Coordinates of C-alpha atoms and ligand atoms in Angstrom, one line a residue:
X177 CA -9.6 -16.8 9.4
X178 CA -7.5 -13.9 8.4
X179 CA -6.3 -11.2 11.3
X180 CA -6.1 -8.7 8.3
X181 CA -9.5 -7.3 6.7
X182 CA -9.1 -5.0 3.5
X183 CA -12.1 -3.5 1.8
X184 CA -11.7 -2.0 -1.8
X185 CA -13.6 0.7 -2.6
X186 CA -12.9 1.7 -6.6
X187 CA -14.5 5.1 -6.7
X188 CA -11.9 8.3 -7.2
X189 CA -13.1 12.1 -8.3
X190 CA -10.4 11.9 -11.7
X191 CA -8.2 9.8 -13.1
X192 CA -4.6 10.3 -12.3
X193 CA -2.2 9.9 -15.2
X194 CA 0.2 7.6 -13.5
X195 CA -2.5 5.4 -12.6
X196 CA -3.6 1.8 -13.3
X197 CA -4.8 0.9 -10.1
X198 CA -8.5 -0.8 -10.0
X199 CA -10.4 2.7 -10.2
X200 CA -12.9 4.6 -11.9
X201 CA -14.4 7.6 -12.7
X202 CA -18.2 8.9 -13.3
X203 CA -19.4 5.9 -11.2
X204 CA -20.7 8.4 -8.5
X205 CA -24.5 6.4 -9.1
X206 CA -22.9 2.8 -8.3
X207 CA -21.4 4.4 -5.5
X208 CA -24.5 3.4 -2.4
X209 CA -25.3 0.0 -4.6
X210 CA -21.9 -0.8 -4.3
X211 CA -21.7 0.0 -0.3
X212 CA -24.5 -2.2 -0.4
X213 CA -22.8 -4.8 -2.4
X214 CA -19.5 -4.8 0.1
X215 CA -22.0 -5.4 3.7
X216 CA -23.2 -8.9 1.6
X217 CA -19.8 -9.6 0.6
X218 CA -18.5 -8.7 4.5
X219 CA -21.7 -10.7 5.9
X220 CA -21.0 -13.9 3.5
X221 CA -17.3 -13.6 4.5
X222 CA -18.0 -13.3 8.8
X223 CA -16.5 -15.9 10.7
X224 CA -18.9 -17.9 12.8
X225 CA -17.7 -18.9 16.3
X226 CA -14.9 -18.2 18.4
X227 CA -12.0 -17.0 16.4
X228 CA -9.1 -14.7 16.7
X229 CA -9.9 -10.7 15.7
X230 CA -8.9 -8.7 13.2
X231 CA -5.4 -6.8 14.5
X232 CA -5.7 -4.8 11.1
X233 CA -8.3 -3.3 9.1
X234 CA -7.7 -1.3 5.7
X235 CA -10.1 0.8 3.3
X236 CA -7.8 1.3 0.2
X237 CA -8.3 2.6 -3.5
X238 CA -9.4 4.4 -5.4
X239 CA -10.2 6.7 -2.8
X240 CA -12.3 5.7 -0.2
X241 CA -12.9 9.4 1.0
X242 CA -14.9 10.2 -2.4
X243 CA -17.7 8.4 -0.3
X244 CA -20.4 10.3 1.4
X245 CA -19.8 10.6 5.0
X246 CA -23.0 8.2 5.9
X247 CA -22.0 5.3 3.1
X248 CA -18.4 5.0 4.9
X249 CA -20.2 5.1 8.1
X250 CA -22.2 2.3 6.8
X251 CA -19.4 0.3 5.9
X252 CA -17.7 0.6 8.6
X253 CA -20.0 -0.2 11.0
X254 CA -21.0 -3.3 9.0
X255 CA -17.5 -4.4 9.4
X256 CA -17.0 -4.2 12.8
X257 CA -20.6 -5.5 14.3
X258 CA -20.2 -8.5 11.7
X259 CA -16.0 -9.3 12.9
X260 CA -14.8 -9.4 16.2
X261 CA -12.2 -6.7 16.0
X262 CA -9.2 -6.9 18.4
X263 CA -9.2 -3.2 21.2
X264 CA -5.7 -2.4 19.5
X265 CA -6.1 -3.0 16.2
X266 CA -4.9 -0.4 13.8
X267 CA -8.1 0.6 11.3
X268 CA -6.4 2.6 8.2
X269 CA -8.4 4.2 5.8
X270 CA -6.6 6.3 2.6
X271 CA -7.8 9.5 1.9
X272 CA -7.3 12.1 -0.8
X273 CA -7.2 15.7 0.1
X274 CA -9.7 17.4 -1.6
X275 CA -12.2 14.5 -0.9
X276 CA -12.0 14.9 3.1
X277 CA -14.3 17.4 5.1
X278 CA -14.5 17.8 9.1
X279 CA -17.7 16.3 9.0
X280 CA -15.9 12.8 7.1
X281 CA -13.5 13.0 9.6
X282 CA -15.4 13.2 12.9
X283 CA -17.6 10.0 11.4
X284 CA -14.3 8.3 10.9
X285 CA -12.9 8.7 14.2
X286 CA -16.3 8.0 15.7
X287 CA -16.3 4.6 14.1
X288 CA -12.8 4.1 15.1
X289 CA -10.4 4.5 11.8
X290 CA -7.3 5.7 14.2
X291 CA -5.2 5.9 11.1
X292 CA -5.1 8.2 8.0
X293 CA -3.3 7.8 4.7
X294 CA -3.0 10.5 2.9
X295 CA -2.1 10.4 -1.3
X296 CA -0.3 13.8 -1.1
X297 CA 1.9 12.9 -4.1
X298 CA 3.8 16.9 -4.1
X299 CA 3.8 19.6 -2.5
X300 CA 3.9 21.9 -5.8
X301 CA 0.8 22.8 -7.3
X302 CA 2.6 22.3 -11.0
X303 CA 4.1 18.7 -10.2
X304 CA 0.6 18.0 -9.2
X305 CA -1.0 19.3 -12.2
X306 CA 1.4 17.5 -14.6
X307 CA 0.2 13.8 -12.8
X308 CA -3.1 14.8 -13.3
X309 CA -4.1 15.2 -9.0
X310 CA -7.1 17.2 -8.2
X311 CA -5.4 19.3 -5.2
X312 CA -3.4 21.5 -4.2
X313 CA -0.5 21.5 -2.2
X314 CA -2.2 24.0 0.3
X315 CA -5.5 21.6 0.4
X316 CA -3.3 19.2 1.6
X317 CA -1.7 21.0 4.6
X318 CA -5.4 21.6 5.3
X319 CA -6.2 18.3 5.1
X320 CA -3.6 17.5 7.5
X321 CA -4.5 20.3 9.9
X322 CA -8.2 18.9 9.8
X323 CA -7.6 15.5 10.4
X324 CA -5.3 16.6 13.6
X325 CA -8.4 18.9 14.6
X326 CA -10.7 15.5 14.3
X327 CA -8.3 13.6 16.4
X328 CA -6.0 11.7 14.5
X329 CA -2.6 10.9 16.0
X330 CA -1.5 8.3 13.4
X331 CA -1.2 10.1 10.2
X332 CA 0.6 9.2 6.9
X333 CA 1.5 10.9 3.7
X334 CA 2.4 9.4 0.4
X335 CA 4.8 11.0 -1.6
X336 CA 6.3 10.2 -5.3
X337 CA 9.8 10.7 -6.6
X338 CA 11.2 10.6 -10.2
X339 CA 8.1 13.1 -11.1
X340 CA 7.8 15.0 -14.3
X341 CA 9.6 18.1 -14.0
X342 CA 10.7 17.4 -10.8
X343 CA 14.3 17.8 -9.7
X344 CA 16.2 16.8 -6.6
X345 CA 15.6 20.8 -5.2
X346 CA 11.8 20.1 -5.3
X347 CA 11.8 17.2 -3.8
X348 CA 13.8 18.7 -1.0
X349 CA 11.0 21.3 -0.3
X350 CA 8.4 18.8 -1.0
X351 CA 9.7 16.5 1.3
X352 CA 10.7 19.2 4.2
X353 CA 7.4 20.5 3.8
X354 CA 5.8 17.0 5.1
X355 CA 8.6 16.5 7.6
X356 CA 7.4 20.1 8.8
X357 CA 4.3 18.7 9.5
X358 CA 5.1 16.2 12.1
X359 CA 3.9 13.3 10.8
X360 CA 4.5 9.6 12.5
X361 CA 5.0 8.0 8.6
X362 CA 6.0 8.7 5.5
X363 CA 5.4 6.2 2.7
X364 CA 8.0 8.2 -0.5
X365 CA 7.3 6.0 -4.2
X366 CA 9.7 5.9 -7.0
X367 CA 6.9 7.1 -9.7
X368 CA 6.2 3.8 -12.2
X369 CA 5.7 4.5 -15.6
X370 CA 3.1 1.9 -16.4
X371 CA 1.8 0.9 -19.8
X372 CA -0.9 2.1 -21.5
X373 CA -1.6 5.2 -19.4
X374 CA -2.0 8.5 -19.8
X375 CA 1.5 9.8 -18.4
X376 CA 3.1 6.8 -20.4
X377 CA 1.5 8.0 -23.8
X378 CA 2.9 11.5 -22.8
X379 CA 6.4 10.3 -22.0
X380 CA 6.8 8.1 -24.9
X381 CA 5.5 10.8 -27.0
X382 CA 8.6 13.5 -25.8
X383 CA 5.5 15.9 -23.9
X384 CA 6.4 14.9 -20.6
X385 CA 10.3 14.8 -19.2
X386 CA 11.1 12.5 -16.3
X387 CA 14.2 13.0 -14.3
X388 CA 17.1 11.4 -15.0
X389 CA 19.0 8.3 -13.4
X390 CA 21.3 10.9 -11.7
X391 CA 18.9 13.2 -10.4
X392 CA 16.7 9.8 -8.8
X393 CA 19.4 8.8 -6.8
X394 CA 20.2 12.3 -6.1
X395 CA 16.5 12.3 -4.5
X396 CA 17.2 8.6 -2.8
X397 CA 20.3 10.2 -0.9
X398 CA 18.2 13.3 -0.1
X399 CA 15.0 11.1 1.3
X400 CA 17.6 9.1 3.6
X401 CA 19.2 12.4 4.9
X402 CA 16.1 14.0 5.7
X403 CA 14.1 11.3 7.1
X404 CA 16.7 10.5 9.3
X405 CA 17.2 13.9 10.5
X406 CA 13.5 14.3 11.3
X407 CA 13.4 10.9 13.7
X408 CA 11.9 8.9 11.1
X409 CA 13.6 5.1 10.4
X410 CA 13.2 3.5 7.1
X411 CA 11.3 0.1 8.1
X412 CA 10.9 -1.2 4.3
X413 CA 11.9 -0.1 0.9
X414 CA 9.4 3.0 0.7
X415 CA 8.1 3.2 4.0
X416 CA 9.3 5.6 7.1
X417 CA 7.9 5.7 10.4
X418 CA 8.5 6.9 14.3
X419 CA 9.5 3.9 16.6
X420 CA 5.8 2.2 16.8
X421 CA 4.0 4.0 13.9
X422 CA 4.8 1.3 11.3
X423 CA 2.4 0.2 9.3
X424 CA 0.8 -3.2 11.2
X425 CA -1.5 -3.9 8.0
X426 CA 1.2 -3.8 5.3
X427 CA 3.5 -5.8 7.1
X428 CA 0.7 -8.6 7.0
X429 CA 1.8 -8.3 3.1
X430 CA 5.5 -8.0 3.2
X431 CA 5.0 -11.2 5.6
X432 CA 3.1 -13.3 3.6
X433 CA 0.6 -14.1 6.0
X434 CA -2.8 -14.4 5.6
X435 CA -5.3 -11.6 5.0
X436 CA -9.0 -11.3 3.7
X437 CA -10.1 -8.5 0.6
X438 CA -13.7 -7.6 0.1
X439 CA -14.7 -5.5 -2.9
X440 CA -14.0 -5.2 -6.6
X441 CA -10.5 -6.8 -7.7
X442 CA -9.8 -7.0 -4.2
X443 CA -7.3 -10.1 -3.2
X444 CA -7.3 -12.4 -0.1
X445 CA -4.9 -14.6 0.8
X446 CA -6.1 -17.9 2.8
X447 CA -4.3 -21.0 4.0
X448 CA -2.1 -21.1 0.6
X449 CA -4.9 -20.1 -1.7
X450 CA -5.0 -17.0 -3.6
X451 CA -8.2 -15.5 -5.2
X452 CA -9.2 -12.4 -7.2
X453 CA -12.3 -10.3 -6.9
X454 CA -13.7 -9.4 -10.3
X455 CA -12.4 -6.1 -10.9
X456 CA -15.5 -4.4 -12.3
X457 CA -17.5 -2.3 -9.8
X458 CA -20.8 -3.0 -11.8
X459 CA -20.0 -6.7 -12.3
X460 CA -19.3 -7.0 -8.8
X461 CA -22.5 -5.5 -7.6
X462 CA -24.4 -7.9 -10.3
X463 CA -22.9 -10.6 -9.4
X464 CA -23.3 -10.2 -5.4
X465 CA -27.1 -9.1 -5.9
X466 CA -27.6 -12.4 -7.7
X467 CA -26.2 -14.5 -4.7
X468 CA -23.3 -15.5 -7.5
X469 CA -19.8 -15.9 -6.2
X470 CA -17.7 -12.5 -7.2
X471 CA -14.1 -14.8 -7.3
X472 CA -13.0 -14.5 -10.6
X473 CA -9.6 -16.4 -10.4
X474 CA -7.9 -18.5 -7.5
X475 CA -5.0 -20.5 -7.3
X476 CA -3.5 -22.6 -4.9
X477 CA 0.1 -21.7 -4.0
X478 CA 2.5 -24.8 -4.1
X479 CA 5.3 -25.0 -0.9
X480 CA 8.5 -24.0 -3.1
X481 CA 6.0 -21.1 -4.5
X482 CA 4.6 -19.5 -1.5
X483 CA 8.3 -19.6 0.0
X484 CA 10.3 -18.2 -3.1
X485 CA 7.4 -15.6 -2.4
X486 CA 7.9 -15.1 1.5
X487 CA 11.6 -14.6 0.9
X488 CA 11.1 -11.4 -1.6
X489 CA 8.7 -10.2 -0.1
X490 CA 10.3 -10.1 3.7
X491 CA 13.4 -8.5 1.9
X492 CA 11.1 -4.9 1.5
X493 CA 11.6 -4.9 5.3
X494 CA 14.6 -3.6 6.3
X495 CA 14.6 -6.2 9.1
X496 CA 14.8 -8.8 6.6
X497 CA 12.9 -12.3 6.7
X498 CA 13.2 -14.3 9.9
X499 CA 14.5 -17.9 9.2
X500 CA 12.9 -19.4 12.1
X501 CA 9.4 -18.6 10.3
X502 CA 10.6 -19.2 7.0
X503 CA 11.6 -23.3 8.5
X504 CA 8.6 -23.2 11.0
X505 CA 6.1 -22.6 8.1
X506 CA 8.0 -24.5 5.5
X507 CA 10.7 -26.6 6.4
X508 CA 12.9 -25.2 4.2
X509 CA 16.3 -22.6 4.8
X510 CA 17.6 -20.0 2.9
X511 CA 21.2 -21.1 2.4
X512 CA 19.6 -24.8 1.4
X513 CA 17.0 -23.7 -0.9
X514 CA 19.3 -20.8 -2.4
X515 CA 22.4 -22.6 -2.3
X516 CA 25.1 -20.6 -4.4
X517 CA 23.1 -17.7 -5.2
X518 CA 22.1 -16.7 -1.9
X519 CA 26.3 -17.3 -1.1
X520 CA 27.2 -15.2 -3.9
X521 CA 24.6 -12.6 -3.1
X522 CA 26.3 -12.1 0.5
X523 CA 29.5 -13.0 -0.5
X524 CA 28.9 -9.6 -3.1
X525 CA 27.5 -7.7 -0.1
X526 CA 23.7 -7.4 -1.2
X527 CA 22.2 -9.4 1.2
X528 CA 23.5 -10.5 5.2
X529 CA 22.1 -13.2 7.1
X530 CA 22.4 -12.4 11.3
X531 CA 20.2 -12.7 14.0
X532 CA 17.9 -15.1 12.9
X533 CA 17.3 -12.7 9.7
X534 CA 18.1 -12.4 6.1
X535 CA 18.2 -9.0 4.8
X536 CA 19.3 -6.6 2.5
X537 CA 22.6 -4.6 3.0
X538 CA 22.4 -0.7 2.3
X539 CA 24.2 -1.7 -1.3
X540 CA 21.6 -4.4 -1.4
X541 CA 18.5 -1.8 -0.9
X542 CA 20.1 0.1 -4.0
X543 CA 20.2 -3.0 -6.1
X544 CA 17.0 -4.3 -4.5
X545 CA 15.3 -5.3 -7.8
X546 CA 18.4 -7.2 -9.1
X547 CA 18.4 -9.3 -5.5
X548 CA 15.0 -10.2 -5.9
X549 CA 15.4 -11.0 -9.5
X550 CA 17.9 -13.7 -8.2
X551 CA 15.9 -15.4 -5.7
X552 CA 12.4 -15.5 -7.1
Ligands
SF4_128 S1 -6.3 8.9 -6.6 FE1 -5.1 7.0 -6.5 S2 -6.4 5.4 -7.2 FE2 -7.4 7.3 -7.8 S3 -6.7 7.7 -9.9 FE3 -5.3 8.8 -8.6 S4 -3.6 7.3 -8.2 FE4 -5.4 6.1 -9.0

């Protein structure tokens, strides 16, 4: 059994152009089936006897706040009177602003989410409006204010970089404006052009400038000045937090270890084996009505597979990938597996091994995706 619980819920009010997450639109009707649908999934999935409890807990997206205050209610106390849930464990939920309320709020606090994700993206209303979000930049200091008012301590935003029409002076202000806000994390993505969507379409077709290489990096240097300057320490390749305010669920990920996902397309990762929810919401809720397995795809992960894996993954974390692990959970080293790569990569100063860890350098973090190219 998993210490790691997360729970997809594919519902969002629009369509963002940027996006090809597992989301949809004008599925508001599914919406209580599909609640329904997850408490049977969650109920099939419960552990039976003593086992360890979940340390982590996620609701991700879509955007789990575009359901009604009493169907997350629902959901989340299904979850947590059907798994024994550990007193500290961190219970995340991501939330759009525009799609919270004080009354949301309160109900998540009283069912114990103690930390709030927040898909800010900008803080300009007309980089919003070019990516297709539905807020504003003002809803989302007021989203921020209200989920302070409700109680939260651990909050997050999510800002992207490398926006249409953006330039390294907005992101400045964008990104000062969140530091002004006296948050405990910051997660700041490098926007992905991905095919077939909207914002590709648009790029592709001249409608839509991106910034330039120049101007990115300009944006990289300004992101490690200010987050520095506000008490924030880079812990992986996007991710910022105050000493203690890291992210305890996504770390399960950048570690490898195991973790179990409920919902449409959602993924869980057991004992080596890897399976895939169907990624339809309807499907889903067919399929789990009938008593019919929703696992769409699985595959078992051979030794040399799952490590190459561990490796690229522990590199997102500035800490690196400890070694010890890395031979406790498969007999296998670095510098053995690697062999003259892994020299040349430190011997070219992209990667350092010290400590027990292998990691990136700071020239290693800008050529992050070459590194990993090498080793995977
Ligand atoms: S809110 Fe998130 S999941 Fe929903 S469409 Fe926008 S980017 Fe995709």
């Amino acid at each position: 059994m998993a210490s790691a619980l997360y729970i997809h819920i594919p519902f969002c009010a629009a369509k963002c152009s940027y996006c090809s997450f597992n989301s949809y639109t004008g599925l508001e009707g599914l919406q209580g089936r599909y609640v329904d649908s997850l408490c049977l999934e969650l109920q099939k999935c419960a552990p039976e006897g003593d086992i360890e409890p979940l340390k982590t807990i996620f609701l991700g997206g879509g955007t789990p706040t575009f359901l009604s205050a009493s169907l997350l209610r629902k959901v989340l106390s299904s979850c947590l009177a059907l798994f024994p849930v550990a007193p500290d464990a961190e219970i995340s939920i991501e939330a759009n602003p525009g799609t919270v309320d004080a009354e949301k709020l309160d109900i998540l606090k009283g069912v114990g989410v103690n930390r709030i994700s927040l898909g800010v993206q900008s803080f300009h209303d007309r980089e919003l409006g070019r990516i297709g979000r539905i807020h504003s930049a003002a809803e989302a200091v007021r989203a921020v204010d209200m989920a302070r008012t409700a109680g939260f301590q651990n909050l997050s935003i999510d800002l992207m970089y490398g926006l249409p029409g953006q330039d390294s002076g907005s992101w400045r202000t964008s990104l000062d404006t969140a530091l002004s806000l006296g948050l405990n994390h910051l997660s700041l993505y490098q926007l992905t052009v991905e095919e077939e969507t909207p914002l590709e379409r648009m790029v592709r077709e001249d409608r839509l400038q991106l910034p330039g290489d120049d101007e990115v990096v300009a944006m990289d240097e300004i992101s490690a000045e200010l987050t520095t300057a506000a008490g924030l320490f880079q812990y992986e390749i996007s991710n910022y937090a105050q000493p203690g305010y890291q992210c305890r669920h996504n770390i399960t990920y950048w570690q490898n270890s195991d973790y179990l996902g409920v919902g449409s397309g959602a993924v869980s990762c057991l004992r080596g084996c890897r399976r895939r929810n169907v990624a339809g919401p309807e499907q889903y809720c067919r399929l789990v009505e009938a008593g019919k397995s929703v696992v769409l795809e699985e595959e078992t992960l051979e030794t040399d597979a799952s490590f190459r894996e561990t490796v690229i993954m522990g590199l997102r974390l500035n800490r690196g990938v400890s070694i010890d692990r890395l031979q406790t959970r498969y007999g296998l080293l670095p510098e053995s597996y690697y062999g003259k790569t892994l020299r040349r990569l430190i011997a070219d100063g992209l990667l350092e091994q010290s400590a027990g860890y292998l990691f990136l350098t700071d020239r290693g973090r800008v050529f992050a995706n070459r590194v990993m190219a090498e080793l995977v």
